[in-house]
PDB file of C-alpha atoms in Angstrom:
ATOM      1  CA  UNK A   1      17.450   2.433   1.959  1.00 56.00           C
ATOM      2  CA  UNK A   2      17.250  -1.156   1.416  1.00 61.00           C
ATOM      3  CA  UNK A   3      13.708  -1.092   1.333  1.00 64.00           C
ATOM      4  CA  UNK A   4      13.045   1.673  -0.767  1.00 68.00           C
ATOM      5  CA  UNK A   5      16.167   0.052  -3.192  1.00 73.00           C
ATOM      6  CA  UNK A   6      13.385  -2.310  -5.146  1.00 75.00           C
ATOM      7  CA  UNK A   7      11.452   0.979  -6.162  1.00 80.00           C
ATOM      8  CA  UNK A   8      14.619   1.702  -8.701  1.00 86.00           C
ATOM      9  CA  UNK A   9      16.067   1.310 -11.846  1.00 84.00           C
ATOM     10  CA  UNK A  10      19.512   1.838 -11.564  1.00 89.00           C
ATOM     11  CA  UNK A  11      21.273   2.766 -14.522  1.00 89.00           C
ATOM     12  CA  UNK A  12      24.540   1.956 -15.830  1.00 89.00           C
ATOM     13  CA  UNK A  13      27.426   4.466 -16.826  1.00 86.00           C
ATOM     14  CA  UNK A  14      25.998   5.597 -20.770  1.00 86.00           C
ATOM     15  CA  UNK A  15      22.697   4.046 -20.239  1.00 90.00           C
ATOM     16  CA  UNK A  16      20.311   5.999 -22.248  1.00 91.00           C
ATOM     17  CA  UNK A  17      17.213   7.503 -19.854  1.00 91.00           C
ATOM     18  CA  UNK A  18      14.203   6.132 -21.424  1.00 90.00           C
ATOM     19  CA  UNK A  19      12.299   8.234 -23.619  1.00 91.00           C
ATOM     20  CA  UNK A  20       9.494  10.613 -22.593  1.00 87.00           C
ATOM     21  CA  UNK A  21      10.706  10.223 -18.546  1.00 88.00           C
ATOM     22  CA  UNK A  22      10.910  13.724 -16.781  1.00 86.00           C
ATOM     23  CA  UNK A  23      13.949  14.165 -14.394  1.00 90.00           C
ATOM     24  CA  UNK A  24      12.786  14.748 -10.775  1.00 87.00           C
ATOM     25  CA  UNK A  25      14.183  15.865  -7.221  1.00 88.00           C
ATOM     26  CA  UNK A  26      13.735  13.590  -4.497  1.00 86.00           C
ATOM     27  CA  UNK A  27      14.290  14.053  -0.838  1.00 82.00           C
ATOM     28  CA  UNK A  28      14.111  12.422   2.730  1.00 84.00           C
ATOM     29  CA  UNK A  29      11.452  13.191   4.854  1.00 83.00           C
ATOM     30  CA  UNK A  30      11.836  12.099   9.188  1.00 86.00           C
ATOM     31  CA  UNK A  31       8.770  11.886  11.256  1.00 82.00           C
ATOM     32  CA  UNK A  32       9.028  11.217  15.088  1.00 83.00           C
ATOM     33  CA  UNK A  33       5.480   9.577  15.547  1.00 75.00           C
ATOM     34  CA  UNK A  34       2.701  10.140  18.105  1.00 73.00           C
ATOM     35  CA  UNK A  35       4.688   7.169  20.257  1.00 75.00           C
ATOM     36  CA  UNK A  36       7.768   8.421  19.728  1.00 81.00           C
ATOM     37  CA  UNK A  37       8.549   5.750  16.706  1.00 80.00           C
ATOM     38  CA  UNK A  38      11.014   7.448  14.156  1.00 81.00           C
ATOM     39  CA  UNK A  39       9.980   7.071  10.772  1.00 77.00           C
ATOM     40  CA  UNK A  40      12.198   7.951   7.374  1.00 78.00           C
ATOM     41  CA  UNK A  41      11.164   8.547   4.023  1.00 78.00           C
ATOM     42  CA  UNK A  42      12.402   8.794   0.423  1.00 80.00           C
ATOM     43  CA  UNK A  43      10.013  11.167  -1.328  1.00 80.00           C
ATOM     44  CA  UNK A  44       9.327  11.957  -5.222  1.00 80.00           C
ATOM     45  CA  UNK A  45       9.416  15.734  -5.796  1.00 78.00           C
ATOM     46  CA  UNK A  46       5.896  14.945  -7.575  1.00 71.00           C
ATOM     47  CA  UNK A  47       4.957  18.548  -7.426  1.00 70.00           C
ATOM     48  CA  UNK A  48       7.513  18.670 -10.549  1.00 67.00           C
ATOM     49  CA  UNK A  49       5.551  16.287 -12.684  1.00 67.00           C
ATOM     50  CA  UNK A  50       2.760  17.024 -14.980  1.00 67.00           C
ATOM     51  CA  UNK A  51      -0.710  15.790 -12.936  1.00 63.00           C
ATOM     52  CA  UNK A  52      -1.864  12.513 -14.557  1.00 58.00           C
ATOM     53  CA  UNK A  53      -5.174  12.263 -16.071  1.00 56.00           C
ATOM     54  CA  UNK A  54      -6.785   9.848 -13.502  1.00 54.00           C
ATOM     55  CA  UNK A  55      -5.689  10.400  -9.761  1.00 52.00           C
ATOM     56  CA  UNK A  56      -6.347   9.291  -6.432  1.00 49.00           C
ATOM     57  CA  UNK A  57      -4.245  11.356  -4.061  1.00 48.00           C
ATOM     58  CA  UNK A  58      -3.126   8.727  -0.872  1.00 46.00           C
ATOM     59  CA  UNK A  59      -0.456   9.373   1.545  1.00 46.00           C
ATOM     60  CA  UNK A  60      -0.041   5.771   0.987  1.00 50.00           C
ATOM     61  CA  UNK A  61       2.609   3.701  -0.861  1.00 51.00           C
ATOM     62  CA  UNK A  62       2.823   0.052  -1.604  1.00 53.00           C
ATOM     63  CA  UNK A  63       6.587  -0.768  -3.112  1.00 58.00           C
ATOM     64  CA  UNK A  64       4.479  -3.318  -4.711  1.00 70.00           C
ATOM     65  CA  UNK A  65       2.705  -1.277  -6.898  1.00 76.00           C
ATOM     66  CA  UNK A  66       4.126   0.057 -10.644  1.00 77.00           C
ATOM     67  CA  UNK A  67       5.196   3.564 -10.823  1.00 76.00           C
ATOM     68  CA  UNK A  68       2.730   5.131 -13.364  1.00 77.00           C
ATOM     69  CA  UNK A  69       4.914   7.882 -14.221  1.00 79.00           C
ATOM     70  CA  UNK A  70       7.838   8.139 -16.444  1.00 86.00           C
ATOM     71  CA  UNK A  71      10.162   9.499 -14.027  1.00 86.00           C
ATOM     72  CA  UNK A  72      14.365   9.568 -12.874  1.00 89.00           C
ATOM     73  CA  UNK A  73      16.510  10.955 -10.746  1.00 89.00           C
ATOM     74  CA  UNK A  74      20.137  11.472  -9.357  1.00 90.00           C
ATOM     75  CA  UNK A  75      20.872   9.245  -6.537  1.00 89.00           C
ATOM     76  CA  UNK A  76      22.246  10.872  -3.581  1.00 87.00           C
ATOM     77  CA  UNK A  77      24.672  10.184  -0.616  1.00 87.00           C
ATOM     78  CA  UNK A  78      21.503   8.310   0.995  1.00 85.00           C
ATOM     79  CA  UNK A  79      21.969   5.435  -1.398  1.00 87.00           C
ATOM     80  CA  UNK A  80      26.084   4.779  -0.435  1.00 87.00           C
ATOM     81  CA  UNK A  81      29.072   6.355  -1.941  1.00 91.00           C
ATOM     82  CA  UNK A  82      29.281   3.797  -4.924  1.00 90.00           C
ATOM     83  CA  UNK A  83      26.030   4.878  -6.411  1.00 88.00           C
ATOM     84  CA  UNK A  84      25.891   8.769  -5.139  1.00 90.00           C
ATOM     85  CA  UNK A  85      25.309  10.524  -8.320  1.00 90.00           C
ATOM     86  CA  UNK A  86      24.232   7.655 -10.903  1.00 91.00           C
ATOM     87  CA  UNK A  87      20.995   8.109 -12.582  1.00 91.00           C
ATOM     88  CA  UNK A  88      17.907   5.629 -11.847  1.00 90.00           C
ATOM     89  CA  UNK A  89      14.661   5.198 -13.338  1.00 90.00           C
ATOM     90  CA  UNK A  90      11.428   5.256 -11.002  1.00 86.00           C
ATOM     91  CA  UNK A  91      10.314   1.874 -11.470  1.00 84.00           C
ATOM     92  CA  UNK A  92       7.555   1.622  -8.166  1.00 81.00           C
ATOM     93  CA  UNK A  93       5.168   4.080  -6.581  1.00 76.00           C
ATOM     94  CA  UNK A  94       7.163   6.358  -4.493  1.00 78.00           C
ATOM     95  CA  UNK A  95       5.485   8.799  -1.412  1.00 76.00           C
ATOM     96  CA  UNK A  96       5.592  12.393  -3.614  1.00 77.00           C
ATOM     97  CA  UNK A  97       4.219  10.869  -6.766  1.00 78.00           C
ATOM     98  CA  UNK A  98       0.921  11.926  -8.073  1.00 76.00           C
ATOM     99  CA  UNK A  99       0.016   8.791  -8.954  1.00 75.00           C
ATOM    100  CA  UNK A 100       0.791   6.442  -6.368  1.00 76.00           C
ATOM    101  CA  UNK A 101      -2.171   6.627  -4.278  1.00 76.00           C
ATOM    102  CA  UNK A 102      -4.003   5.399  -7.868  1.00 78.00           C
ATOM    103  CA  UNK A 103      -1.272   2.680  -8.337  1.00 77.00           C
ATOM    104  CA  UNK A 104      -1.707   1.432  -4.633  1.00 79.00           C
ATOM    105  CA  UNK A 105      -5.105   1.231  -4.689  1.00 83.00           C
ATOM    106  CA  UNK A 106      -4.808  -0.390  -8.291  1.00 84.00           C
ATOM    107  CA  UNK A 107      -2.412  -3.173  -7.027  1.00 84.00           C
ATOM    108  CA  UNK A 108      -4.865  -4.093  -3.567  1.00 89.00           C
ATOM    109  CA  UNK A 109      -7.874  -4.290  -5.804  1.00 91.00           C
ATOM    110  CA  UNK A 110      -6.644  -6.790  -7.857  1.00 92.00           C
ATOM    111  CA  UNK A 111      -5.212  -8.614  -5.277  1.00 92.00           C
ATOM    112  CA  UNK A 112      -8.940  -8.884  -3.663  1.00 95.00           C
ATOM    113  CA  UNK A 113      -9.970  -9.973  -7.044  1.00 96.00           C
ATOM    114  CA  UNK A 114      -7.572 -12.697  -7.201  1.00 95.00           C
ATOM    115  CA  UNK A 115      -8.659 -13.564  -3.566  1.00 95.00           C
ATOM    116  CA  UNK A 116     -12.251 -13.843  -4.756  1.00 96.00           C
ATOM    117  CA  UNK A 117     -13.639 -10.507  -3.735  1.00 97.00           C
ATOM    118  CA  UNK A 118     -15.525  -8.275  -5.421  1.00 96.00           C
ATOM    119  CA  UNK A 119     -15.767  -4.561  -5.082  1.00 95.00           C
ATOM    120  CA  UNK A 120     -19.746  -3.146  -3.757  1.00 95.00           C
ATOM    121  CA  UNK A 121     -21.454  -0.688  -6.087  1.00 94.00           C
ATOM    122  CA  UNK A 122     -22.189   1.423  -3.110  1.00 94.00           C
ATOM    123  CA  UNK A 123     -18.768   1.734  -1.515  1.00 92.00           C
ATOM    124  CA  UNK A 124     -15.687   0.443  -4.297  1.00 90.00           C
ATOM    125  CA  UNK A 125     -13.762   0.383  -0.537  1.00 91.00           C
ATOM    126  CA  UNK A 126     -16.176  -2.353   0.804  1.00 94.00           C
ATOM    127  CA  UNK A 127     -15.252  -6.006  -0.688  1.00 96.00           C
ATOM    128  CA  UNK A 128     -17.562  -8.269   0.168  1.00 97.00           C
ATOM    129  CA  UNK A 129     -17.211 -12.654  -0.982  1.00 96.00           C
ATOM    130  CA  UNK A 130     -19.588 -15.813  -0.469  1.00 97.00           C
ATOM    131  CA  UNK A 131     -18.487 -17.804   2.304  1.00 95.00           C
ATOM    132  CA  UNK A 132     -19.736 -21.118   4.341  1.00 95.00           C
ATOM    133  CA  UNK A 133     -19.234 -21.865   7.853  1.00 93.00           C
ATOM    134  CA  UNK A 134     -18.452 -25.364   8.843  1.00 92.00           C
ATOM    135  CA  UNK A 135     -21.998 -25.894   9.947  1.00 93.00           C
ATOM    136  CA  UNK A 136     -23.544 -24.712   6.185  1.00 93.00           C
ATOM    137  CA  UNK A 137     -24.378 -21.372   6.931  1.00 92.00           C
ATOM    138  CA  UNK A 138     -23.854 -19.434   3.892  1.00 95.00           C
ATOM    139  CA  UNK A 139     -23.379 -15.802   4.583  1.00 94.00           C
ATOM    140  CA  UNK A 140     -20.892 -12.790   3.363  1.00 96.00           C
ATOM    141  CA  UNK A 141     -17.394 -12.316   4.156  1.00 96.00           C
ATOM    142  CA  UNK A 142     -16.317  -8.400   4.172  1.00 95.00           C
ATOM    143  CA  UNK A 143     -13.181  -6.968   3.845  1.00 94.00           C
ATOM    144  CA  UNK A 144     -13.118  -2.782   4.409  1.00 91.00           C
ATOM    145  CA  UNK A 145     -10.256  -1.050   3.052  1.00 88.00           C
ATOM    146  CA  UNK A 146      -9.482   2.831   4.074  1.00 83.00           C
ATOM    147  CA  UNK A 147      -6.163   3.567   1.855  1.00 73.00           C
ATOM    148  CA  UNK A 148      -3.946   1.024   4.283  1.00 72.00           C
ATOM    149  CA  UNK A 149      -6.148   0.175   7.181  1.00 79.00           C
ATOM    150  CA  UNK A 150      -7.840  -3.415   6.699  1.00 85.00           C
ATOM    151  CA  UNK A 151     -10.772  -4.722   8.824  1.00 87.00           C
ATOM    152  CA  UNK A 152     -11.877  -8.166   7.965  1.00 91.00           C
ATOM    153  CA  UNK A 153     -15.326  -9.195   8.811  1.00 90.00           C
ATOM    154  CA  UNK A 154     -15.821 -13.137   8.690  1.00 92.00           C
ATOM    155  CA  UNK A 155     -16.103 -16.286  10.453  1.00 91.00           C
ATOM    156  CA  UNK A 156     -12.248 -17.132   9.916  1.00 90.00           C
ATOM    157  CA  UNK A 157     -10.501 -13.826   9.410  1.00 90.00           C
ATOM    158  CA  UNK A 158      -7.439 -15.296  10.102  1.00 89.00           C
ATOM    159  CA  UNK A 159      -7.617 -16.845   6.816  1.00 92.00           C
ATOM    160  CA  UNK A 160      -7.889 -14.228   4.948  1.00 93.00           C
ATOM    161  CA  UNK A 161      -5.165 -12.073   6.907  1.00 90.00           C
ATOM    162  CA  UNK A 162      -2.926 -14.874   6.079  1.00 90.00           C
ATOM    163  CA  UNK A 163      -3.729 -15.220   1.822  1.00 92.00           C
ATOM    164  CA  UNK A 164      -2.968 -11.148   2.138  1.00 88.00           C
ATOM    165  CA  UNK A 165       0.183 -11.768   4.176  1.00 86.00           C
ATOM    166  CA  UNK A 166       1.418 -14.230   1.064  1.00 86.00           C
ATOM    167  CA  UNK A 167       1.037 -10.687  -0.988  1.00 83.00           C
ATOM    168  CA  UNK A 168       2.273  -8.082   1.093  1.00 79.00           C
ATOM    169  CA  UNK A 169       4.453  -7.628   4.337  1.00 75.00           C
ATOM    170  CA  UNK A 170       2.096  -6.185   7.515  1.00 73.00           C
ATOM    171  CA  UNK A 171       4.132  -4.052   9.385  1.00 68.00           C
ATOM    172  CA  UNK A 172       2.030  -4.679  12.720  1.00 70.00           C
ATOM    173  CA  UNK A 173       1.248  -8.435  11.622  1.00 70.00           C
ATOM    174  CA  UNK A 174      -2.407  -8.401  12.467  1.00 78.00           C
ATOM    175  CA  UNK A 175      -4.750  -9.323  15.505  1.00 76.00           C
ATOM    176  CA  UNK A 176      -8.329  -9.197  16.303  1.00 80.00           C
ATOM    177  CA  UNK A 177      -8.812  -5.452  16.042  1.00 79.00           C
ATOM    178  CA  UNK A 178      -9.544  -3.191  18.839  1.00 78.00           C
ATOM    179  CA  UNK A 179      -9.978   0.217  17.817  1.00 78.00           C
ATOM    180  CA  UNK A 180     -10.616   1.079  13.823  1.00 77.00           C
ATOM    181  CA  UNK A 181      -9.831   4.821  12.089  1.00 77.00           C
ATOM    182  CA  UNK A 182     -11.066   5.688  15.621  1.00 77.00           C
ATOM    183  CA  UNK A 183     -13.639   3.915  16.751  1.00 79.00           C
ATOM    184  CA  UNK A 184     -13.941   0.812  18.978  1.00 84.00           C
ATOM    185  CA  UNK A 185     -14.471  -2.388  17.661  1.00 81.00           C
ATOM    186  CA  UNK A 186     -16.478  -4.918  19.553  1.00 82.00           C
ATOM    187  CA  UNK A 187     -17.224  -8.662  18.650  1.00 79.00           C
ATOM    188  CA  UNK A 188     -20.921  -9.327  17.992  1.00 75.00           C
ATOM    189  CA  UNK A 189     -22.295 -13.191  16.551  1.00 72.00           C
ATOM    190  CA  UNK A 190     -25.685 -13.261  15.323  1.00 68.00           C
ATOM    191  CA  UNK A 191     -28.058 -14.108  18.672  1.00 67.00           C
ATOM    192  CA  UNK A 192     -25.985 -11.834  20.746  1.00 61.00           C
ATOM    193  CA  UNK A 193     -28.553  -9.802  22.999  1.00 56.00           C
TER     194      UNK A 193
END
């Protein structure tokens, strides 16, 4: 739980709940994946929670990103005997939430701002900034985002993997890609046949 202990606002004994938040049931979720990594969850009972105006449903979560909702809950045994039962105020985007997908993608996109990148008009998932290789080339540097996948397109990726690693912790780390939401990835300069 140690990871998922940032996302929380833990109350003291006779600390008012704030105003306006809705009380909500959270659970634990285990997943046993495709390679037989076990995975474990806490999950927002979001389906309890009145659907926000603006929404981008994501089965993505960054602990990064600001819960959007006013929500608490009751901790549970999960969180240790010493704070089963107290009451804690949702303070990050939790998996469950309606809104976390928005809040996610919300929190990357200003992070690729602050990294220089802007968003295309034809795909708000393709970021695209000026770049120069050492020889004066000018050309594009692209960065494609599907919810939590990244594929960097640029003369020195590993510059840009390594300004996003200052923001957030990769789980894999990251290496020149091989395969991408499926399909292979091959490396191709300009005057390749």
């Amino acid at each position: 739980m140690k990871h998922v202990r940032p996302a929380f606002n833990i109350l003291e004994d006779g600390e008012a709940i704030p105003i306006g938040s809705q009380w909500i049931p959270c659970h634990m979720v285990f997943d046993v994946k495709v390679d037989f990594t076990r995975k474990a969850r806490f999950v927002a009972g979001g389906h309890k929670t009145e659907t926000p105006k603006s929404i981008t449903y994501s089965s993505v979560v960054s602990r990064d990103a600001d819960c959007r909702e006013k929500v608490h809950t009751t901790l549970g045994l999960e969180f240790g005997q010493n704070l089963q039962g107290r009451t804690t105020v949702i303070v990050k985007a939790l998996y469950g939430l309606k809104s976390s997908g928005a809040a996610w993608r919300a929190h990357l996109a200003g992070t690729l701002q602050a990294l220089g990148f802007t968003s295309s008009l034809a795909d708000p998932d393709v970021w695209y900034r000026a770049a120069t290789k050492p020889d004066g080339f000018q050309y594009y540097e692209y960065l494609l985002v599907y919810v939590d996948d990244l594929l960097v397109l640029s003369h020195t990726p590993v510059i840009i993997m390594k300004a996003l690693e200052d923001f957030y912790r990769l789980k894999d780390g990251f290496e020149k890609p091989k395969r991408y939401l499926g399909a292979d990835v091959v490396e191709w300069r300009f005057g390749d046949d």
